[in-house]
Amino acid sequence: MQKYVILLMCLIFYFPAFGQPGQTLSLTHAHELSRQHSALEKNLGLLAKASFLRQESIDQSRLPSIQWKADARIQSEVVSLPEDIGIPLTIDLPLYNIRTYADVQYLLYDGGMTGALSDQEGLKSAVEHEKVEVELNKLPPQVNQTFMGVLFSRKKSDILAVTLKDLGLRKESMQAGVEHGVILQSEVDKIHVRELELLAEMERTQNESRALLAVLSRLTGEDLSENVQLDLPDLNGFSLGVPIQRPEQGLFEQQQRLIDSREDIIQASKRPKISAFASGGIGYPNPLNFFDNQLSPYAMGGVAFSWNLVDWGKANRDRQIMSIQMQMIENQREAFESGLQAMEGKYQEDIAGLENQIKRDREITELQHQILEQLSSQLEHGVITANEYLIQTNAELQARQQLQLHEIQLIQVKIQYLTQQGALE
């Protein structure tokens, strides 16, 4: 009866979602889903809308400026002619004046300032876009860690299931020895105790796998079933020395272009400006006719010209600041790429070390398995005790788990390297 209970529990743990429809998720697709599910992804659309509105404001700055104004003033005295000059003229002006008028300004030529500001706005938007891309690029390492954690838990469950199966077969053969009086029942019970311990360990492993799947579901925004198939990228032909393709590089480039765009603004600020103006309304007294002290309409217009001939070295100082900022960004780029290149040596050592360890693990696992096979025959004939057999079972189980751990770690290191370089496909 016990063997059927053990077999049933193994089936429950080993096929936790039997009967559910198949579901597949690749690591690269998980990266895409985590990006789409991130709230930061929405900022890209918001940045585009904000940039569009700012561009409209810049473009509309070229349209005429129309204002309606009004003012009223009172003063203590008005213009009067001295009596001793002998001019028989009387000027009767009120001590207060009121006027309301429309004022129109139209910039005919701004020296290219509007175009320079428009270009700068486009580059500012590109910089903000790249900043969001840099933040989004922090998601793949989180997905990698969770994804590989689920795979490792499943591999561990597979190994435990194999060991449980072997123990079940061994216990069944030992039961025949008990019936013939060759083996004590207590020896069989020891095997059964170890089965229960492995079942408990398998349950913990399954719980860990489910918890990691829940994290992966939150990262990707997908409802992942417990039996979802997780596919790793093809790592055949993997090699180091992959070119860096990170969003930080795009950010550095856009920041330098933004700084460089200030030169156009400097040049535009040094060119002359030409504008047209017009003003018209009603005033009391007439603000254009000195002798008209009635409520009268008036209008005037013209063209204005301005040119800043001397800026006292401001343009040169701005260019020096630009040069300093460009160098600072270039230093950041070099430090960033140098840090990634320095990590390449570590990845090379880690990969070589794990490959050597896996080779030794396979040899150890094979030897442990051969020893376990020999002890299995001895156990069935009552030559050794169950304790001796279980010691070797644990050693063989640990060897297989170590092999599996190092194989997963090797895959993980390679994936981490490709993710770091921005080259995972």
Tab-separated table of C-alpha atoms in Angstrom:
chain	number	residue	atom	x	y	z
A	1	MET	CA	0.000	0.000	0.000
A	2	GLN	CA	2.829	2.379	0.900
A	3	LYS	CA	4.416	2.135	-2.534
A	4	TYR	CA	1.171	3.257	-4.179
A	5	VAL	CA	0.938	6.226	-1.817
A	6	ILE	CA	4.496	7.226	-2.664
A	7	LEU	CA	3.850	6.800	-6.396
A	8	LEU	CA	0.704	8.939	-6.192
A	9	MET	CA	2.522	11.735	-4.342
A	10	CYS	CA	5.311	11.689	-6.913
A	11	LEU	CA	2.770	12.084	-9.692
A	12	ILE	CA	1.149	14.998	-7.872
A	13	PHE	CA	4.476	16.791	-7.446
A	14	TYR	CA	5.950	15.852	-10.792
A	15	PHE	CA	2.871	16.716	-12.859
A	16	PRO	CA	1.287	19.527	-10.829
A	17	ALA	CA	-0.842	20.845	-13.688
A	18	PHE	CA	-1.734	17.656	-15.502
A	19	GLY	CA	-4.556	18.227	-17.907
A	20	GLN	CA	-4.061	22.010	-18.244
A	21	PRO	CA	-3.479	23.417	-21.745
A	22	GLY	CA	0.159	23.800	-22.753
A	23	GLN	CA	1.807	27.202	-22.369
A	24	THR	CA	5.239	28.241	-23.610
A	25	LEU	CA	7.337	31.226	-22.626
A	26	SER	CA	10.799	31.971	-24.002
A	27	LEU	CA	13.287	34.095	-22.097
A	28	THR	CA	13.449	36.760	-24.808
A	29	HIS	CA	9.649	36.948	-24.942
A	30	ALA	CA	9.611	37.308	-21.161
A	31	HIS	CA	11.925	40.309	-21.586
A	32	GLU	CA	9.499	41.856	-24.074
A	33	LEU	CA	6.493	41.206	-21.835
A	34	SER	CA	8.202	42.693	-18.768
A	35	ARG	CA	8.933	45.829	-20.777
A	36	GLN	CA	5.352	46.100	-22.042
A	37	HIS	CA	3.961	45.491	-18.561
A	38	SER	CA	6.213	48.087	-16.913
A	39	ALA	CA	4.644	51.426	-16.033
A	40	LEU	CA	7.781	53.090	-17.419
A	41	GLU	CA	6.814	51.939	-20.923
A	42	LYS	CA	3.834	54.312	-20.748
A	43	ASN	CA	6.217	57.227	-20.198
A	44	LEU	CA	7.537	56.869	-23.747
A	45	GLY	CA	4.133	57.803	-25.153
A	46	LEU	CA	3.728	60.624	-22.640
A	47	LEU	CA	7.148	62.016	-23.537
A	48	ALA	CA	6.203	62.020	-27.225
A	49	LYS	CA	2.974	63.914	-26.491
A	50	ALA	CA	4.767	66.476	-24.315
A	51	SER	CA	7.425	67.014	-26.987
A	52	PHE	CA	4.741	67.499	-29.650
A	53	LEU	CA	3.043	70.172	-27.537
A	54	ARG	CA	6.336	71.973	-26.915
A	55	GLN	CA	7.113	71.871	-30.635
A	56	GLU	CA	3.730	73.443	-31.345
A	57	SER	CA	4.475	76.217	-28.854
A	58	ILE	CA	7.812	76.928	-30.539
A	59	ASP	CA	6.214	76.965	-34.001
A	60	GLN	CA	3.441	79.272	-32.842
A	61	SER	CA	5.979	81.744	-31.484
A	62	ARG	CA	6.421	82.836	-35.127
A	63	LEU	CA	2.761	83.823	-35.384
A	64	PRO	CA	1.762	87.467	-34.814
A	65	SER	CA	1.300	88.562	-31.227
A	66	ILE	CA	-2.021	90.378	-30.749
A	67	GLN	CA	-2.869	92.071	-27.461
A	68	TRP	CA	-5.716	94.294	-26.392
A	69	LYS	CA	-4.620	96.920	-23.870
A	70	ALA	CA	-6.132	99.792	-21.957
A	71	ASP	CA	-4.755	102.350	-19.529
A	72	ALA	CA	-5.888	105.459	-17.694
A	73	ARG	CA	-3.654	108.137	-16.144
A	74	ILE	CA	-4.008	111.333	-14.194
A	75	GLN	CA	-1.241	113.899	-13.808
A	76	SER	CA	-0.590	117.033	-11.778
A	77	GLU	CA	0.022	119.341	-14.752
A	78	VAL	CA	0.033	119.498	-18.528
A	79	VAL	CA	2.080	121.281	-21.165
A	80	SER	CA	1.710	125.063	-21.092
A	81	LEU	CA	3.505	127.900	-22.939
A	82	PRO	CA	5.163	130.728	-20.980
A	83	GLU	CA	3.346	134.075	-21.324
A	84	ASP	CA	6.542	136.027	-22.023
A	85	ILE	CA	7.325	134.301	-25.323
A	86	GLY	CA	4.598	136.277	-27.028
A	87	ILE	CA	2.876	133.424	-28.836
A	88	PRO	CA	-0.895	133.880	-28.814
A	89	LEU	CA	-1.668	130.188	-28.467
A	90	THR	CA	-3.683	128.464	-25.828
A	91	ILE	CA	-3.295	124.718	-25.188
A	92	ASP	CA	-6.189	123.151	-23.345
A	93	LEU	CA	-5.233	119.611	-22.343
A	94	PRO	CA	-6.950	117.544	-19.642
A	95	LEU	CA	-5.090	116.384	-16.571
A	96	TYR	CA	-6.131	112.822	-17.277
A	97	ASN	CA	-6.060	110.623	-20.335
A	98	ILE	CA	-7.655	107.304	-21.244
A	99	ARG	CA	-6.995	105.001	-24.138
A	100	THR	CA	-7.767	101.480	-25.290
A	101	TYR	CA	-5.982	99.929	-28.234
A	102	ALA	CA	-4.834	96.763	-30.012
A	103	ASP	CA	-1.101	96.074	-30.210
A	104	VAL	CA	0.198	93.720	-32.926
A	105	GLN	CA	3.800	92.437	-33.129
A	106	TYR	CA	5.085	90.185	-35.921
A	107	LEU	CA	8.638	88.856	-36.046
A	108	LEU	CA	9.723	88.937	-39.679
A	109	TYR	CA	13.220	87.535	-39.191
A	110	ASP	CA	14.591	86.018	-35.983
A	111	GLY	CA	18.040	84.987	-37.214
A	112	GLY	CA	17.123	81.290	-37.211
A	113	MET	CA	16.308	81.178	-33.488
A	114	THR	CA	12.977	79.378	-33.907
A	115	GLY	CA	14.535	76.628	-36.012
A	116	ALA	CA	17.386	76.207	-33.506
A	117	LEU	CA	14.954	75.961	-30.577
A	118	SER	CA	12.838	73.445	-32.496
A	119	ASP	CA	15.871	71.252	-33.189
A	120	GLN	CA	16.920	71.497	-29.565
A	121	GLU	CA	13.464	70.424	-28.399
A	122	GLY	CA	13.662	67.321	-30.599
A	123	LEU	CA	17.014	66.437	-29.057
A	124	LYS	CA	15.724	67.035	-25.518
A	125	SER	CA	12.907	64.610	-26.232
A	126	ALA	CA	15.414	62.055	-27.560
A	127	VAL	CA	17.485	62.374	-24.361
A	128	GLU	CA	14.422	61.800	-22.173
A	129	HIS	CA	13.454	58.818	-24.340
A	130	GLU	CA	16.887	57.240	-23.869
A	131	LYS	CA	16.700	57.795	-20.106
A	132	VAL	CA	13.503	55.734	-20.017
A	133	GLU	CA	15.196	53.068	-22.150
A	134	VAL	CA	18.037	52.885	-19.627
A	135	GLU	CA	15.546	52.349	-16.796
A	136	LEU	CA	13.661	49.702	-18.788
A	137	ASN	CA	16.954	47.902	-19.403
A	138	LYS	CA	17.103	47.087	-15.675
A	139	LEU	CA	14.214	44.637	-16.114
A	140	PRO	CA	15.954	41.813	-18.090
A	141	PRO	CA	18.398	40.894	-15.256
A	142	GLN	CA	15.425	40.539	-12.878
A	143	VAL	CA	13.599	38.355	-15.394
A	144	ASN	CA	16.752	36.273	-15.965
A	145	GLN	CA	17.222	35.564	-12.268
A	146	THR	CA	13.589	34.544	-11.747
A	147	PHE	CA	13.418	32.543	-14.994
A	148	MET	CA	16.543	30.557	-14.175
A	149	GLY	CA	15.367	30.069	-10.591
A	150	VAL	CA	12.217	28.336	-11.837
A	151	LEU	CA	14.252	26.116	-14.164
A	152	PHE	CA	16.656	25.134	-11.395
A	153	SER	CA	13.800	24.271	-9.025
A	154	ARG	CA	12.248	22.091	-11.709
A	155	LYS	CA	15.539	20.320	-12.427
A	156	LYS	CA	15.957	19.690	-8.719
A	157	SER	CA	12.455	18.203	-8.595
A	158	ASP	CA	13.328	15.956	-11.537
A	159	ILE	CA	16.383	14.629	-9.734
A	160	LEU	CA	14.430	14.037	-6.536
A	161	ALA	CA	11.738	12.216	-8.510
A	162	VAL	CA	14.344	9.872	-10.035
A	163	THR	CA	15.832	9.139	-6.621
A	164	LEU	CA	12.356	8.484	-5.203
A	165	LYS	CA	11.655	6.085	-8.041
A	166	ASP	CA	14.897	4.205	-7.348
A	167	LEU	CA	14.103	3.999	-3.639
A	168	GLY	CA	10.620	2.703	-4.422
A	169	LEU	CA	12.012	-0.063	-6.596
A	170	ARG	CA	14.624	-0.901	-4.013
A	171	LYS	CA	12.036	-1.044	-1.222
A	172	GLU	CA	9.846	-3.328	-3.310
A	173	SER	CA	12.691	-5.773	-3.884
A	174	MET	CA	13.622	-5.623	-0.206
A	175	GLN	CA	10.051	-6.461	0.780
A	176	ALA	CA	10.490	-9.865	-0.846
A	177	GLY	CA	13.560	-10.386	1.331
A	178	VAL	CA	11.510	-9.528	4.408
A	179	GLU	CA	8.933	-12.128	3.458
A	180	HIS	CA	11.670	-14.756	3.161
A	181	GLY	CA	13.262	-13.700	6.443
A	182	VAL	CA	16.472	-12.498	4.818
A	183	ILE	CA	15.964	-8.771	5.566
A	184	LEU	CA	14.533	-7.140	8.650
A	185	GLN	CA	11.416	-4.976	8.315
A	186	SER	CA	13.284	-2.158	10.054
A	187	GLU	CA	15.646	-1.956	7.061
A	188	VAL	CA	12.695	-1.450	4.733
A	189	ASP	CA	11.260	1.155	7.090
A	190	LYS	CA	14.505	3.131	6.880
A	191	ILE	CA	14.110	3.299	3.105
A	192	HIS	CA	10.529	4.431	3.584
A	193	VAL	CA	11.613	7.181	6.010
A	194	ARG	CA	14.075	8.454	3.418
A	195	GLU	CA	11.277	8.442	0.823
A	196	LEU	CA	9.159	10.642	3.058
A	197	GLU	CA	12.093	13.019	3.627
A	198	LEU	CA	12.639	13.328	-0.123
A	199	LEU	CA	8.930	13.914	-0.638
A	200	ALA	CA	9.056	16.764	1.873
A	201	GLU	CA	12.084	18.191	0.073
A	202	MET	CA	10.267	17.887	-3.241
A	203	GLU	CA	7.289	19.717	-1.784
A	204	ARG	CA	9.538	22.574	-0.632
A	205	THR	CA	11.111	22.704	-4.070
A	206	GLN	CA	7.687	22.807	-5.734
A	207	ASN	CA	6.612	25.632	-3.415
A	208	GLU	CA	9.767	27.542	-4.292
A	209	SER	CA	9.071	27.012	-7.996
A	210	ARG	CA	5.501	28.255	-7.613
A	211	ALA	CA	6.685	31.341	-5.713
A	212	LEU	CA	9.214	32.166	-8.436
A	213	LEU	CA	6.565	31.647	-11.111
A	214	ALA	CA	4.347	34.103	-9.258
A	215	VAL	CA	7.188	36.655	-9.378
A	216	LEU	CA	7.694	35.959	-13.087
A	217	SER	CA	3.955	36.427	-13.652
A	218	ARG	CA	4.083	39.829	-11.960
A	219	LEU	CA	7.116	40.880	-13.975
A	220	THR	CA	5.603	39.839	-17.314
A	221	GLY	CA	1.958	40.571	-16.571
A	222	GLU	CA	1.071	37.054	-17.774
A	223	ASP	CA	-0.976	34.446	-15.908
A	224	LEU	CA	1.577	31.620	-16.056
A	225	SER	CA	0.365	28.111	-15.346
A	226	GLU	CA	2.424	25.833	-13.133
A	227	ASN	CA	3.396	23.625	-16.067
A	228	VAL	CA	4.373	26.471	-18.401
A	229	GLN	CA	7.252	25.454	-20.634
A	230	LEU	CA	10.202	27.807	-20.230
A	231	ASP	CA	12.494	27.980	-23.269
A	232	LEU	CA	16.070	29.215	-23.108
A	233	PRO	CA	17.774	30.995	-26.026
A	234	ASP	CA	20.041	29.016	-28.307
A	235	LEU	CA	23.537	29.357	-26.862
A	236	ASN	CA	25.260	27.230	-29.498
A	237	GLY	CA	28.195	29.136	-30.887
A	238	PHE	CA	28.390	31.333	-27.780
A	239	SER	CA	31.587	33.342	-27.519
A	240	LEU	CA	32.876	36.338	-25.644
A	241	GLY	CA	33.870	39.604	-27.296
A	242	VAL	CA	30.311	40.562	-28.270
A	243	PRO	CA	29.990	44.293	-29.166
A	244	ILE	CA	28.190	46.456	-26.613
A	245	GLN	CA	24.670	47.453	-27.647
A	246	ARG	CA	23.321	49.193	-24.566
A	247	PRO	CA	20.785	52.064	-24.337
A	248	GLU	CA	23.297	53.988	-22.226
A	249	GLN	CA	25.360	54.467	-25.383
A	250	GLY	CA	22.356	56.026	-27.102
A	251	LEU	CA	21.844	58.293	-24.098
A	252	PHE	CA	25.448	59.523	-24.208
A	253	GLU	CA	25.171	60.202	-27.928
A	254	GLN	CA	21.904	62.127	-27.617
A	255	GLN	CA	23.262	64.167	-24.703
A	256	GLN	CA	26.264	65.206	-26.789
A	257	ARG	CA	24.048	66.109	-29.732
A	258	LEU	CA	21.878	68.203	-27.416
A	259	ILE	CA	24.898	70.123	-26.170
A	260	ASP	CA	26.171	70.580	-29.713
A	261	SER	CA	22.792	72.054	-30.745
A	262	ARG	CA	23.452	75.061	-28.516
A	263	GLU	CA	25.900	76.341	-31.141
A	264	ASP	CA	22.959	77.060	-33.455
A	265	ILE	CA	21.297	79.076	-30.689
A	266	ILE	CA	24.506	81.027	-30.101
A	267	GLN	CA	24.761	81.828	-33.794
A	268	ALA	CA	21.077	82.832	-33.992
A	269	SER	CA	21.437	85.139	-30.997
A	270	LYS	CA	24.180	87.072	-32.844
A	271	ARG	CA	22.113	87.719	-35.968
A	272	PRO	CA	19.875	90.777	-36.434
A	273	LYS	CA	16.141	90.653	-35.708
A	274	ILE	CA	13.476	92.367	-37.824
A	275	SER	CA	9.864	92.738	-36.766
A	276	ALA	CA	6.768	94.652	-37.816
A	277	PHE	CA	4.381	96.323	-35.406
A	278	ALA	CA	1.020	98.058	-35.482
A	279	SER	CA	-1.120	99.728	-32.862
A	280	GLY	CA	-4.584	101.226	-33.115
A	281	GLY	CA	-7.429	102.230	-30.833
A	282	ILE	CA	-9.283	105.128	-29.193
A	283	GLY	CA	-7.759	107.711	-26.872
A	284	TYR	CA	-8.785	110.745	-24.899
A	285	PRO	CA	-7.064	112.991	-25.703
A	286	ASN	CA	-5.650	111.809	-29.014
A	287	PRO	CA	-2.187	110.391	-28.155
A	288	LEU	CA	-0.875	111.208	-31.658
A	289	ASN	CA	-2.305	114.712	-32.146
A	290	PHE	CA	-1.078	117.197	-29.569
A	291	PHE	CA	-3.915	119.626	-30.272
A	292	ASP	CA	-6.797	117.106	-30.392
A	293	ASN	CA	-8.326	116.943	-26.914
A	294	GLN	CA	-11.377	114.964	-27.969
A	295	LEU	CA	-12.084	111.216	-27.812
A	296	SER	CA	-10.447	110.201	-31.098
A	297	PRO	CA	-9.395	107.046	-32.947
A	298	TYR	CA	-5.744	106.622	-33.870
A	299	ALA	CA	-3.397	104.113	-35.501
A	300	MET	CA	0.273	103.692	-36.268
A	301	GLY	CA	2.627	101.009	-37.565
A	302	GLY	CA	6.182	100.373	-38.631
A	303	VAL	CA	9.212	98.091	-38.775
A	304	ALA	CA	11.756	97.559	-35.989
A	305	PHE	CA	15.354	96.416	-36.361
A	306	SER	CA	17.724	95.216	-33.616
A	307	TRP	CA	21.203	93.759	-33.672
A	308	ASN	CA	23.279	92.916	-30.661
A	309	LEU	CA	26.730	93.931	-31.895
A	310	VAL	CA	28.701	93.221	-28.724
A	311	ASP	CA	28.054	90.355	-26.286
A	312	TRP	CA	31.201	90.943	-24.186
A	313	GLY	CA	32.509	87.394	-24.708
A	314	LYS	CA	29.305	85.580	-23.695
A	315	ALA	CA	29.286	83.384	-26.824
A	316	ASN	CA	32.887	82.296	-26.206
A	317	ARG	CA	32.137	81.444	-22.587
A	318	ASP	CA	29.092	79.430	-23.658
A	319	ARG	CA	31.235	77.492	-26.121
A	320	GLN	CA	33.794	76.745	-23.413
A	321	ILE	CA	31.026	75.435	-21.157
A	322	MET	CA	29.765	73.275	-24.029
A	323	SER	CA	33.237	71.852	-24.551
A	324	ILE	CA	33.538	70.967	-20.851
A	325	GLN	CA	30.135	69.291	-20.815
A	326	MET	CA	30.936	67.311	-23.967
A	327	GLN	CA	34.152	66.059	-22.377
A	328	MET	CA	32.332	65.087	-19.185
A	329	ILE	CA	29.845	62.979	-21.158
A	330	GLU	CA	32.666	61.405	-23.140
A	331	ASN	CA	34.366	60.501	-19.857
A	332	GLN	CA	31.121	58.902	-18.651
A	333	ARG	CA	30.916	56.891	-21.865
A	334	GLU	CA	34.492	55.681	-21.523
A	335	ALA	CA	34.007	54.755	-17.859
A	336	PHE	CA	30.815	52.856	-18.686
A	337	GLU	CA	32.309	50.882	-21.554
A	338	SER	CA	35.537	50.291	-19.640
A	339	GLY	CA	33.549	48.821	-16.746
A	340	LEU	CA	31.775	46.394	-19.084
A	341	GLN	CA	35.037	45.421	-20.743
A	342	ALA	CA	36.619	44.794	-17.352
A	343	MET	CA	33.776	42.393	-16.543
A	344	GLU	CA	34.573	40.380	-19.654
A	345	GLY	CA	37.649	38.888	-17.994
A	346	LYS	CA	35.554	37.787	-15.017
A	347	TYR	CA	32.979	36.155	-17.289
A	348	GLN	CA	35.750	34.333	-19.118
A	349	GLU	CA	37.130	32.930	-15.858
A	350	ASP	CA	33.663	32.031	-14.542
A	351	ILE	CA	32.734	30.174	-17.727
A	352	ALA	CA	36.035	28.272	-17.874
A	353	GLY	CA	35.765	27.369	-14.189
A	354	LEU	CA	32.205	26.099	-14.515
A	355	GLU	CA	33.023	24.061	-17.629
A	356	ASN	CA	35.871	22.340	-15.771
A	357	GLN	CA	33.647	21.808	-12.733
A	358	ILE	CA	30.896	20.270	-14.878
A	359	LYS	CA	33.405	17.878	-16.411
A	360	ARG	CA	34.501	16.719	-12.930
A	361	ASP	CA	30.877	16.590	-11.726
A	362	ARG	CA	29.972	14.209	-14.532
A	363	GLU	CA	32.834	11.894	-13.630
A	364	ILE	CA	31.876	12.009	-9.956
A	365	THR	CA	28.202	11.390	-10.727
A	366	GLU	CA	29.020	8.394	-12.892
A	367	LEU	CA	31.260	6.878	-10.220
A	368	GLN	CA	28.709	7.493	-7.484
A	369	HIS	CA	26.042	5.849	-9.621
A	370	GLN	CA	28.236	2.781	-10.208
A	371	ILE	CA	28.894	2.480	-6.489
A	372	LEU	CA	25.164	2.801	-5.778
A	373	GLU	CA	24.374	0.013	-8.268
A	374	GLN	CA	26.853	-2.283	-6.529
A	375	LEU	CA	25.421	-1.479	-3.094
A	376	SER	CA	21.886	-2.042	-4.375
A	377	SER	CA	22.690	-5.683	-5.124
A	378	GLN	CA	24.374	-6.083	-1.752
A	379	LEU	CA	21.363	-4.550	0.009
A	380	GLU	CA	18.971	-6.982	-1.651
A	381	HIS	CA	21.087	-9.906	-0.463
A	382	GLY	CA	21.384	-8.531	3.048
A	383	VAL	CA	25.122	-7.961	2.809
A	384	ILE	CA	24.876	-4.282	3.842
A	385	THR	CA	22.400	-2.362	5.961
A	386	ALA	CA	19.893	0.203	4.749
A	387	ASN	CA	21.933	2.935	6.450
A	388	GLU	CA	24.960	2.150	4.298
A	389	TYR	CA	22.799	2.131	1.197
A	390	LEU	CA	21.124	5.421	2.103
A	391	ILE	CA	24.489	7.075	2.698
A	392	GLN	CA	25.484	6.209	-0.851
A	393	THR	CA	22.048	7.240	-2.149
A	394	ASN	CA	22.531	10.668	-0.608
A	395	ALA	CA	26.043	10.920	-2.062
A	396	GLU	CA	24.767	10.012	-5.534
A	397	LEU	CA	21.848	12.445	-5.199
A	398	GLN	CA	24.148	15.259	-4.091
A	399	ALA	CA	26.504	14.572	-7.015
A	400	ARG	CA	23.644	14.808	-9.524
A	401	GLN	CA	22.334	17.984	-7.887
A	402	GLN	CA	25.781	19.572	-8.008
A	403	LEU	CA	26.086	18.679	-11.674
A	404	GLN	CA	22.676	20.166	-12.398
A	405	LEU	CA	23.457	23.301	-10.386
A	406	HIS	CA	26.697	23.957	-12.240
A	407	GLU	CA	25.046	23.332	-15.634
A	408	ILE	CA	22.328	25.861	-14.786
A	409	GLN	CA	24.935	28.308	-13.506
A	410	LEU	CA	26.895	28.027	-16.753
A	411	ILE	CA	23.779	28.839	-18.773
A	412	GLN	CA	22.977	31.689	-16.417
A	413	VAL	CA	26.458	33.223	-16.702
A	414	LYS	CA	26.274	33.132	-20.494
A	415	ILE	CA	22.820	34.717	-20.460
A	416	GLN	CA	23.982	37.364	-17.994
A	417	TYR	CA	26.901	38.212	-20.271
A	418	LEU	CA	24.721	38.534	-23.373
A	419	THR	CA	22.205	40.604	-21.402
A	420	GLN	CA	24.967	42.866	-20.097
A	421	GLN	CA	26.200	43.448	-23.642
A	422	GLY	CA	22.643	44.072	-24.869
A	423	ALA	CA	22.995	41.229	-27.386
A	424	LEU	CA	20.499	38.632	-26.134
A	425	GLU	CA	18.202	37.521	-28.947
